[in-house]
Short mmCIF file of C-alpha atoms and ligand atoms in Angstrom, two decimals:
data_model
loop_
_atom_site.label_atom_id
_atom_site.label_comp_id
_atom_site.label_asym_id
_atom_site.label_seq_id
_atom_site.Cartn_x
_atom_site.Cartn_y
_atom_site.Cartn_z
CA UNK A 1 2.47 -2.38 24.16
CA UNK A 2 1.99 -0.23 20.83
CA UNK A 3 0.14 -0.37 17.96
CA UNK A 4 -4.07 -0.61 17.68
CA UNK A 5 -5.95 -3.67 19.89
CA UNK A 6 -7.58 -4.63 16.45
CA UNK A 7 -6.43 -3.63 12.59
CA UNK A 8 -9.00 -5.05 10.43
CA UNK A 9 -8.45 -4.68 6.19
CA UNK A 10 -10.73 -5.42 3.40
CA UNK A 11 -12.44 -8.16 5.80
CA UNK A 12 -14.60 -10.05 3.42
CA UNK A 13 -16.82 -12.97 4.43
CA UNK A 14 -20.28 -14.66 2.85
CA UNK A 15 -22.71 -17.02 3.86
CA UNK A 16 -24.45 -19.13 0.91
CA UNK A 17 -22.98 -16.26 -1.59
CA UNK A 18 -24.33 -13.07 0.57
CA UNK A 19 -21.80 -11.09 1.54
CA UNK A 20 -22.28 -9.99 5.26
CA UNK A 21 -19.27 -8.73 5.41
CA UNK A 22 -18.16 -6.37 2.03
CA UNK A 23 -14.46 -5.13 2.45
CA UNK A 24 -14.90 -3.66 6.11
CA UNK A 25 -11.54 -1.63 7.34
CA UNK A 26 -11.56 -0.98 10.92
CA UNK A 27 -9.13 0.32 13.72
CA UNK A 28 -9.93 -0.39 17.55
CA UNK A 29 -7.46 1.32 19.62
CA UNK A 30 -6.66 0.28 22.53
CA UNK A 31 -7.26 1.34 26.44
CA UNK A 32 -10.94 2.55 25.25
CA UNK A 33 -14.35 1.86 24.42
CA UNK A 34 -15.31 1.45 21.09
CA UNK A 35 -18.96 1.16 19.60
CA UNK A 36 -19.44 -0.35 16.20
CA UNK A 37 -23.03 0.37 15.41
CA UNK A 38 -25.09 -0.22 11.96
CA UNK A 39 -28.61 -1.22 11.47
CA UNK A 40 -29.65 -5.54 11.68
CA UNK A 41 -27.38 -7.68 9.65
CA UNK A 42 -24.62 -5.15 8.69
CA UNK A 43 -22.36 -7.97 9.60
CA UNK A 44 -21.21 -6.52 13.22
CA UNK A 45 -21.67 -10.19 14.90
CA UNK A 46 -19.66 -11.62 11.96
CA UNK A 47 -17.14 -9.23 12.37
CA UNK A 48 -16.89 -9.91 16.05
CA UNK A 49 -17.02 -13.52 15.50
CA UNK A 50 -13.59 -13.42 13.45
CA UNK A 51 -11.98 -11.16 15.85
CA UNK A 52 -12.45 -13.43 18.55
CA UNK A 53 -11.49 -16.28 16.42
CA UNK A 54 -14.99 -17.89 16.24
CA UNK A 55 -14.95 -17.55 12.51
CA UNK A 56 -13.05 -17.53 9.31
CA UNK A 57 -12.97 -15.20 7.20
CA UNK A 58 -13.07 -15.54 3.35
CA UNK A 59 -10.58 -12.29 2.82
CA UNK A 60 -8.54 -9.43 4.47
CA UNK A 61 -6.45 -9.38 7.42
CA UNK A 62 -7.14 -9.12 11.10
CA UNK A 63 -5.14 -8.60 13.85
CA UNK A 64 -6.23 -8.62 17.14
CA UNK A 65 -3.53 -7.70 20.10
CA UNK A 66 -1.32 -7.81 17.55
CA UNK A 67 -2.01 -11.61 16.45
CA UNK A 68 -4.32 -12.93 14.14
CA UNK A 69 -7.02 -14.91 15.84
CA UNK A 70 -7.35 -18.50 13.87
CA UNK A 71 -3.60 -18.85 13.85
CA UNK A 72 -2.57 -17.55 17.26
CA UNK A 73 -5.85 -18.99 18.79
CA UNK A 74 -4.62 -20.45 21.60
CA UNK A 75 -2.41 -17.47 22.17
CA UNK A 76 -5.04 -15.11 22.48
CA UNK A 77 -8.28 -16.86 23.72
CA UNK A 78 -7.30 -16.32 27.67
CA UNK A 79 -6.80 -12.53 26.46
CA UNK A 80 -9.60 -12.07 25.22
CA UNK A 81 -13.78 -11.82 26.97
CA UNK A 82 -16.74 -12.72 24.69
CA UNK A 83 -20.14 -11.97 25.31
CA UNK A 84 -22.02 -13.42 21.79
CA UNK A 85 -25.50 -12.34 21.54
CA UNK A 86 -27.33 -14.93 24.41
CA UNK A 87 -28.55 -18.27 23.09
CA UNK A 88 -27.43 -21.99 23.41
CA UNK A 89 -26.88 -22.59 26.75
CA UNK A 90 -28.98 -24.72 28.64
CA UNK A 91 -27.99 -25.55 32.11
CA UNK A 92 -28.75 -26.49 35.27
CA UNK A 93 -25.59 -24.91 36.92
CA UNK A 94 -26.44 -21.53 38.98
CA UNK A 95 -24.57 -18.17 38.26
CA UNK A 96 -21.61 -18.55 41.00
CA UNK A 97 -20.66 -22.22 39.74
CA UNK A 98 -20.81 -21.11 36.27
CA UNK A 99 -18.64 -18.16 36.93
CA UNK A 100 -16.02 -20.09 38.90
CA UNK A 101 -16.22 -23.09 36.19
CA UNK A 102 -14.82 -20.32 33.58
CA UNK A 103 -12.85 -18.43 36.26
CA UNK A 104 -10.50 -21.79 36.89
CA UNK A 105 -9.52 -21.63 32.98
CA UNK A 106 -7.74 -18.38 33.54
CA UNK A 107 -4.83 -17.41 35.38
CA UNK A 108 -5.79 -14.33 37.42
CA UNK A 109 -9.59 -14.28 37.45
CA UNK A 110 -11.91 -12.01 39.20
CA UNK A 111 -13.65 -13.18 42.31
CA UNK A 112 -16.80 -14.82 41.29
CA UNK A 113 -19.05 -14.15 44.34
CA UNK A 114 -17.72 -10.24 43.99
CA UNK A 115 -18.67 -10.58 40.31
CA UNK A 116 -22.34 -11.71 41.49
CA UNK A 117 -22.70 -8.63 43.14
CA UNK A 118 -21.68 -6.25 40.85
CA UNK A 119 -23.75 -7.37 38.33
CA UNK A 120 -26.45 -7.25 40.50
CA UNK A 121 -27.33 -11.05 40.61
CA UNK A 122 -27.65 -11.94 44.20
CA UNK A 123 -31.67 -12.39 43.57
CA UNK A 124 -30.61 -15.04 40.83
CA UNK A 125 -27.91 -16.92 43.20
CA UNK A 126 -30.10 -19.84 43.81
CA UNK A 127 -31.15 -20.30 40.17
CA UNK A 128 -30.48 -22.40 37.73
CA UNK A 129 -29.37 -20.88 34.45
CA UNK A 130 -32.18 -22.33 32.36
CA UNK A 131 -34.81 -20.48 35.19
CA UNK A 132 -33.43 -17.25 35.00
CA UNK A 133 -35.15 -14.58 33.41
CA UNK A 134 -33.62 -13.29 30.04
CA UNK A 135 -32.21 -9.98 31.76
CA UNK A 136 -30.26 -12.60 34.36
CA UNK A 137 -28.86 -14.31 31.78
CA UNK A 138 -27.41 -11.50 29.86
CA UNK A 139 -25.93 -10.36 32.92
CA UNK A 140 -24.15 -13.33 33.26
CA UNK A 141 -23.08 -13.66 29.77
CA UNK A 142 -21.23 -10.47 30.77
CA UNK A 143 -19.41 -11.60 33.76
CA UNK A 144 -18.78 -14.66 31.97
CA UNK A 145 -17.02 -12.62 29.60
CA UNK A 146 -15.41 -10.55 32.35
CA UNK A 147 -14.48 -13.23 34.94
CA UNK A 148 -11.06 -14.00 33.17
CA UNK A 149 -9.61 -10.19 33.63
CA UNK A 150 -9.32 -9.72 29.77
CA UNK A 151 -7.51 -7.25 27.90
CA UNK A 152 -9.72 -7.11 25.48
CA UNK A 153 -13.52 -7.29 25.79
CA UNK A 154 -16.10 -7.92 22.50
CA UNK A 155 -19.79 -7.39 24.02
CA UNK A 156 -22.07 -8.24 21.96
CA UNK A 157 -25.42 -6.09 22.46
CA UNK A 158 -24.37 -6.29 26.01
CA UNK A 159 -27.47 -4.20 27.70
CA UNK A 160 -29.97 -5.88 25.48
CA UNK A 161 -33.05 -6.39 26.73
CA UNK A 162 -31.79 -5.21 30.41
CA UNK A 163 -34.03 -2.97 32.62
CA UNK A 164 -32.64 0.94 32.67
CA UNK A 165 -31.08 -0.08 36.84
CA UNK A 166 -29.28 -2.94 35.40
CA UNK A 167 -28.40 -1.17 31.60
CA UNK A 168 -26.84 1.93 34.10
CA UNK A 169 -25.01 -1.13 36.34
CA UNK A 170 -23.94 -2.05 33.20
CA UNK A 171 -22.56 1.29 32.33
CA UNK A 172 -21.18 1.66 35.21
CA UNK A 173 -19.34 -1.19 34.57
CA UNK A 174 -18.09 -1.21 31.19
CA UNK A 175 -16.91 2.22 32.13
CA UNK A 176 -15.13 0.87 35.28
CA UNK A 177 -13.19 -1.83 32.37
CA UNK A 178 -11.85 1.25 30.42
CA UNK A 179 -10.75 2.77 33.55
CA UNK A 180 -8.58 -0.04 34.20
CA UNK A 181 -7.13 -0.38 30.75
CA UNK A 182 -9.52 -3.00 29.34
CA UNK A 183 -10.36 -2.65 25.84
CA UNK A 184 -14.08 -2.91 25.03
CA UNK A 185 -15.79 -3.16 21.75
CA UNK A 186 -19.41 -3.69 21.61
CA UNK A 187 -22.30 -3.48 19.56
CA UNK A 188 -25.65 -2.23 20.66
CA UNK A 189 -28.73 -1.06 19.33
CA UNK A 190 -29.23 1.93 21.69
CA UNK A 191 -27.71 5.17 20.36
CA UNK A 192 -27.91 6.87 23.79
CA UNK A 193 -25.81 4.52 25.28
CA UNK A 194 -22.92 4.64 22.52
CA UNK A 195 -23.39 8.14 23.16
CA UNK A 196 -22.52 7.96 26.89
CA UNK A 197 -20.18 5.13 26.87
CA UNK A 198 -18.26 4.94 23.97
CA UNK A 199 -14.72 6.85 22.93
CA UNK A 200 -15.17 5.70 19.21
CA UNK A 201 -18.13 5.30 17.28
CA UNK A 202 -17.96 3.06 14.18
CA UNK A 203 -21.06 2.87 11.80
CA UNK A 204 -20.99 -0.08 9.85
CA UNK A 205 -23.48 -0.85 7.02
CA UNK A 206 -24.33 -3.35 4.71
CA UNK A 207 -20.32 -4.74 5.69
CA UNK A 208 -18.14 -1.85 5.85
CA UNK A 209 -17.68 1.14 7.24
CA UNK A 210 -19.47 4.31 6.47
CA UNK A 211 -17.89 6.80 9.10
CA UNK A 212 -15.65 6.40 12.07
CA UNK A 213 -15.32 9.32 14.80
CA UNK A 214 -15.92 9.91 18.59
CA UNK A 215 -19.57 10.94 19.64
CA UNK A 216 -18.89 14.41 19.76
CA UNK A 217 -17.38 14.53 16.44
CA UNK A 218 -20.14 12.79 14.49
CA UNK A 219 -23.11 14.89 15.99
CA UNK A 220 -20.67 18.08 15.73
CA UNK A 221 -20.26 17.50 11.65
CA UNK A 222 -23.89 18.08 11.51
CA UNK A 223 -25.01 20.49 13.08
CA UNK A 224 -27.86 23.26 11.89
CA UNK A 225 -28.42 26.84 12.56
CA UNK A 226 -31.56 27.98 11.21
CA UNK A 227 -33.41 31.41 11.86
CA UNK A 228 -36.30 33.14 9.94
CA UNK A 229 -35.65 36.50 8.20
CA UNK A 230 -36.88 38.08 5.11
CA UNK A 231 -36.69 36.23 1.86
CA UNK A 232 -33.94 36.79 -0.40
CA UNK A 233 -31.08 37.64 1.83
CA UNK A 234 -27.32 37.39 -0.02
CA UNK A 235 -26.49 33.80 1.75
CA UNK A 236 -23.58 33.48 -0.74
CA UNK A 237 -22.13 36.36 1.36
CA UNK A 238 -22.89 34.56 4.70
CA UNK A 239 -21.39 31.48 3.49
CA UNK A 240 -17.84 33.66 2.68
CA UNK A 241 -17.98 34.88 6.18
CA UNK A 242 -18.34 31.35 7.74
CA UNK A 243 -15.35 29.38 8.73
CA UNK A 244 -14.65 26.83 6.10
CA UNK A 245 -16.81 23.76 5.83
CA UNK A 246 -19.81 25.15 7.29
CA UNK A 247 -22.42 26.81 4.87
CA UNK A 248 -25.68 28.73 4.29
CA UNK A 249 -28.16 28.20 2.22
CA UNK A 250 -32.07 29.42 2.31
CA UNK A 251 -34.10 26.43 1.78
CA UNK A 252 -37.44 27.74 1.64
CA UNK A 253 -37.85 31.41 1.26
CA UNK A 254 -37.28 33.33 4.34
CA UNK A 255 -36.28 30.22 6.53
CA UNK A 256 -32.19 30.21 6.77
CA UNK A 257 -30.06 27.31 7.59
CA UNK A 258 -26.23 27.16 8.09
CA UNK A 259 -24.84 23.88 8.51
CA UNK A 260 -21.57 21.70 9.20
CA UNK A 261 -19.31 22.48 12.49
CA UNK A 262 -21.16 24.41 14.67
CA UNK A 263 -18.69 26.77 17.12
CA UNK A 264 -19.27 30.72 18.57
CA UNK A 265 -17.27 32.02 15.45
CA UNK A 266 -20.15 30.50 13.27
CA UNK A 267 -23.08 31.88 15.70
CA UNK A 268 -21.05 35.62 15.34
CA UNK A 269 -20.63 35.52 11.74
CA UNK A 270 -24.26 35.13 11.61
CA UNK A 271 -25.54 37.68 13.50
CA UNK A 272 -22.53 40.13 12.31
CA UNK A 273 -24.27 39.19 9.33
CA UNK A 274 -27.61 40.10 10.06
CA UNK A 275 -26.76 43.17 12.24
CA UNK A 276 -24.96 44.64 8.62
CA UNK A 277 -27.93 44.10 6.51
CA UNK A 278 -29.84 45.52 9.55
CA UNK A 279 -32.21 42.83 10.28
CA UNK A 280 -33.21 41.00 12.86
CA UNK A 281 -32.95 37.39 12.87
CA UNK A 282 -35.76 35.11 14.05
CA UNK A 283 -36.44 32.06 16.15
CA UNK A 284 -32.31 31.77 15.72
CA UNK A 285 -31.79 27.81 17.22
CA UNK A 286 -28.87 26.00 16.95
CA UNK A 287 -29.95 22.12 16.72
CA UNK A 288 -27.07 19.78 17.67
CA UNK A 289 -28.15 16.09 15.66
CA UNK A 290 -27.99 13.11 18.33
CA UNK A 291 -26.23 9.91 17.28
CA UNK A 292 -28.84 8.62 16.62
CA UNK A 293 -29.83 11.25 13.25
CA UNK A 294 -26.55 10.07 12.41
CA UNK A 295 -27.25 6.86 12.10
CA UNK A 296 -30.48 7.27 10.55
CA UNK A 297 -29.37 9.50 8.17
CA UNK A 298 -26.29 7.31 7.51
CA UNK A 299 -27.94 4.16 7.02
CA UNK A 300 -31.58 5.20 6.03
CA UNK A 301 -30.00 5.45 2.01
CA UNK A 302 -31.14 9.29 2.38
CA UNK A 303 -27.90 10.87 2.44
CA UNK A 304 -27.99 14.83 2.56
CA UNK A 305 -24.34 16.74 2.70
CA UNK A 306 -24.20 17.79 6.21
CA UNK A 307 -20.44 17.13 6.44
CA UNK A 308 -20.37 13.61 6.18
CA UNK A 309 -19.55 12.01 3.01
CA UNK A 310 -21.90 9.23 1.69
CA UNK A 311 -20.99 5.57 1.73
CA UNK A 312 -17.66 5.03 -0.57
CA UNK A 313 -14.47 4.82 1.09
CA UNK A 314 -14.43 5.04 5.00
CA UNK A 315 -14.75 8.77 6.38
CA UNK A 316 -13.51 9.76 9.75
CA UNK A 317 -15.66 12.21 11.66
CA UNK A 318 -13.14 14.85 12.54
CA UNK A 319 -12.56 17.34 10.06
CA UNK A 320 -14.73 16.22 6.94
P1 LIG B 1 -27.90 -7.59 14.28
O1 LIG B 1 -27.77 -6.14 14.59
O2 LIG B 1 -29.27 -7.92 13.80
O3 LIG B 1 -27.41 -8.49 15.36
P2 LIG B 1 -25.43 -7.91 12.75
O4 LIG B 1 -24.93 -6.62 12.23
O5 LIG B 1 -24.78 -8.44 13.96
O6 LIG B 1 -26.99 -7.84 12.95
P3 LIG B 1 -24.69 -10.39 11.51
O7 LIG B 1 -25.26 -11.25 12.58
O8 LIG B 1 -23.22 -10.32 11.42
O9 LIG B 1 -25.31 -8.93 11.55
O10 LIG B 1 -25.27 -10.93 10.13
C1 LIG B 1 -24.91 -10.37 8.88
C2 LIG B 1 -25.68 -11.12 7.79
O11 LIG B 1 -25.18 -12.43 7.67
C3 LIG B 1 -27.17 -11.24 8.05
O12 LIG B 1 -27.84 -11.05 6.84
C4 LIG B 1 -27.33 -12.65 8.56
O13 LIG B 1 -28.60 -13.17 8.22
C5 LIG B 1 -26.22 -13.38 7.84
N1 LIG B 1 -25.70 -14.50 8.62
C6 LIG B 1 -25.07 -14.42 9.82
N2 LIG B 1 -24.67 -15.64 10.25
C7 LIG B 1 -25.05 -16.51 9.29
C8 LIG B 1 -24.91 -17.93 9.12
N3 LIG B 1 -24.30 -18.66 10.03
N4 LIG B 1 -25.41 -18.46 8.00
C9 LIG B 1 -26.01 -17.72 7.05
N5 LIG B 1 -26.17 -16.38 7.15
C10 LIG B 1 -25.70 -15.79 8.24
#
């Protein structure tokens, strides 16, 4: 099979006249796990929503596996896992029953009591879905999703609210779906565990896209090297010895920064730099940014030029 798992284009959709979702474009390939993160109500429900065919949207196109998910509905449902944000269920059945009630709808389901296990319910067998505690019940909003072998998972915030044993099950799970050619894409909240999990990162804000890259290439682009040394050092001279996109500047006097892709060339063209004008550089740090200064820098409307491009037209992470 070719082509991405999802193509979404100038996705547009409003409730009451608010757009919560404003032109998004958006590429999940497939085989891999892909995180689409942005700060509450940038639309990433919505957008999930129409990809799984739970919604329509007002404009754009959207393909998932290759079909478009109101039209090809029935096509693609037993393809597809969903695990919507938990909410609206209220039964008496217990985990097992509910897993085998979903399991019968597909053709080559997982075994339900094995599912149990791995998700770390066999304390909750005996309970009743309405009795079980919140963390319960997002774990079996996962292996609901799951149960039906999909080719494509959306998890929606699926660790939410878990403790950190069953958030790593989790993990260990989701990770154990890529290895066997699932497809993930799910939102969360937590930028450590997009960090750890995810192949692709997509930040999403106010609905659309603001950057797309994997982990490492979104905390690489901004990256600082900063050292003390006397004031009034020639940085324009350090900048034309650094390898292109990466700069220095002196922000306050005596305090140097270099920023943008950090690499051993840029860490010797510094100190070959120093070691020429003879002096000694110090406290000489280089500070890789976590996802999660990404984000916050992304989506916190204080944009500084660390590589990244402000929000506009989508940016990927590699190479800008
Ligand atoms: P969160 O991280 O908080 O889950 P989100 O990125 O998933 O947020 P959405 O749930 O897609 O965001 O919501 C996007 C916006 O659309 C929000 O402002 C929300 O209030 C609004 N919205 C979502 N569903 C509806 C609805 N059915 N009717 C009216 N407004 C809605």
């Amino acid at each position: 099979m070719s082509g991405p798992a999802i193509a979404i284009a100038g996705l547009r959709k409003s409730y009451g006249g608010r757009a919560a979702v404003d032109g998004l474009d958006l590429t999940v390939e497939r085989g891999a796990i892909t995180a689409v993160l942005g700060p509450n109500g940038a639309g990433k429900t919505t957008t999930l929503e129409i990809c799984a065919g739970l919604r329509t949207a007002d404009a754009g196109s959207v393909q998932v596996l290759g079909l478009d998910p109101r039209r090809d509905r029935a096509a693609l449902m037993p393809r597809l896992g969903v695990m919507l944000q938990a909410g609206g269920i209220y039964s008496g059945a217990k985990p097992v029953e509910m897993l085998r009630h979903v399991a019968a709808l597909h053709a080559n389901p997982l075994d339900p009591e094995e599912l149990v296990e791995l998700l770390g319910l066999d304390g909750a067998r005996r309970t009743t879905y309405r009795r079980m505690s919140g963390g319960e019940k997002q774990l079996l909003a996962l292996g609901l999703a799951l149960v039906g072998r999909p080719e494509l998972a959306f998890l929606d915030e699926p660790t939410a609210g878990l403790d950190p044993h069953a958030r790593r099950r989790t993990w260990d799970l989701i990770s154990g779906l890529r290895d066997v050619g699932v497809t993930v894409v799910l939102t969360t909240h937590l930028m450590d565990e997009a960090e750890s999990l995810a192949d692709h990162v997509h930040i999403v804000d106010k609905g659309r896209l603001i950057v797309s890259g994997t982990p490492d290439e979104l905390t690489r682009a901004g990256n600082a090297l900063t050292f003390s040394a006397p004031p009034g050092l020639p940085v324009s001279t350090l900048t034309g010895a650094l390898p292109e996109g990466t700069e220095a500047s002196e922000p306050t006097p005596g305090h140097y920064l270099v920023s943008g892709p950090m690499d051993p060339t840029t860490l010797a063209a510094v100190t070959s730099w120093c070691a020429d004008l003879g002096v000694m550089p110090d406290g000489l740090s280089v500070e890789r940014r976590s996802l999660e200064d990404v984000f916050l820098e992304l989506t916190g409307r204080k944009l500084t030029n660390w590589g990244l491009s402000a929000p506009g037209p989508a940016q990927t992470g590699s190479g800008t």
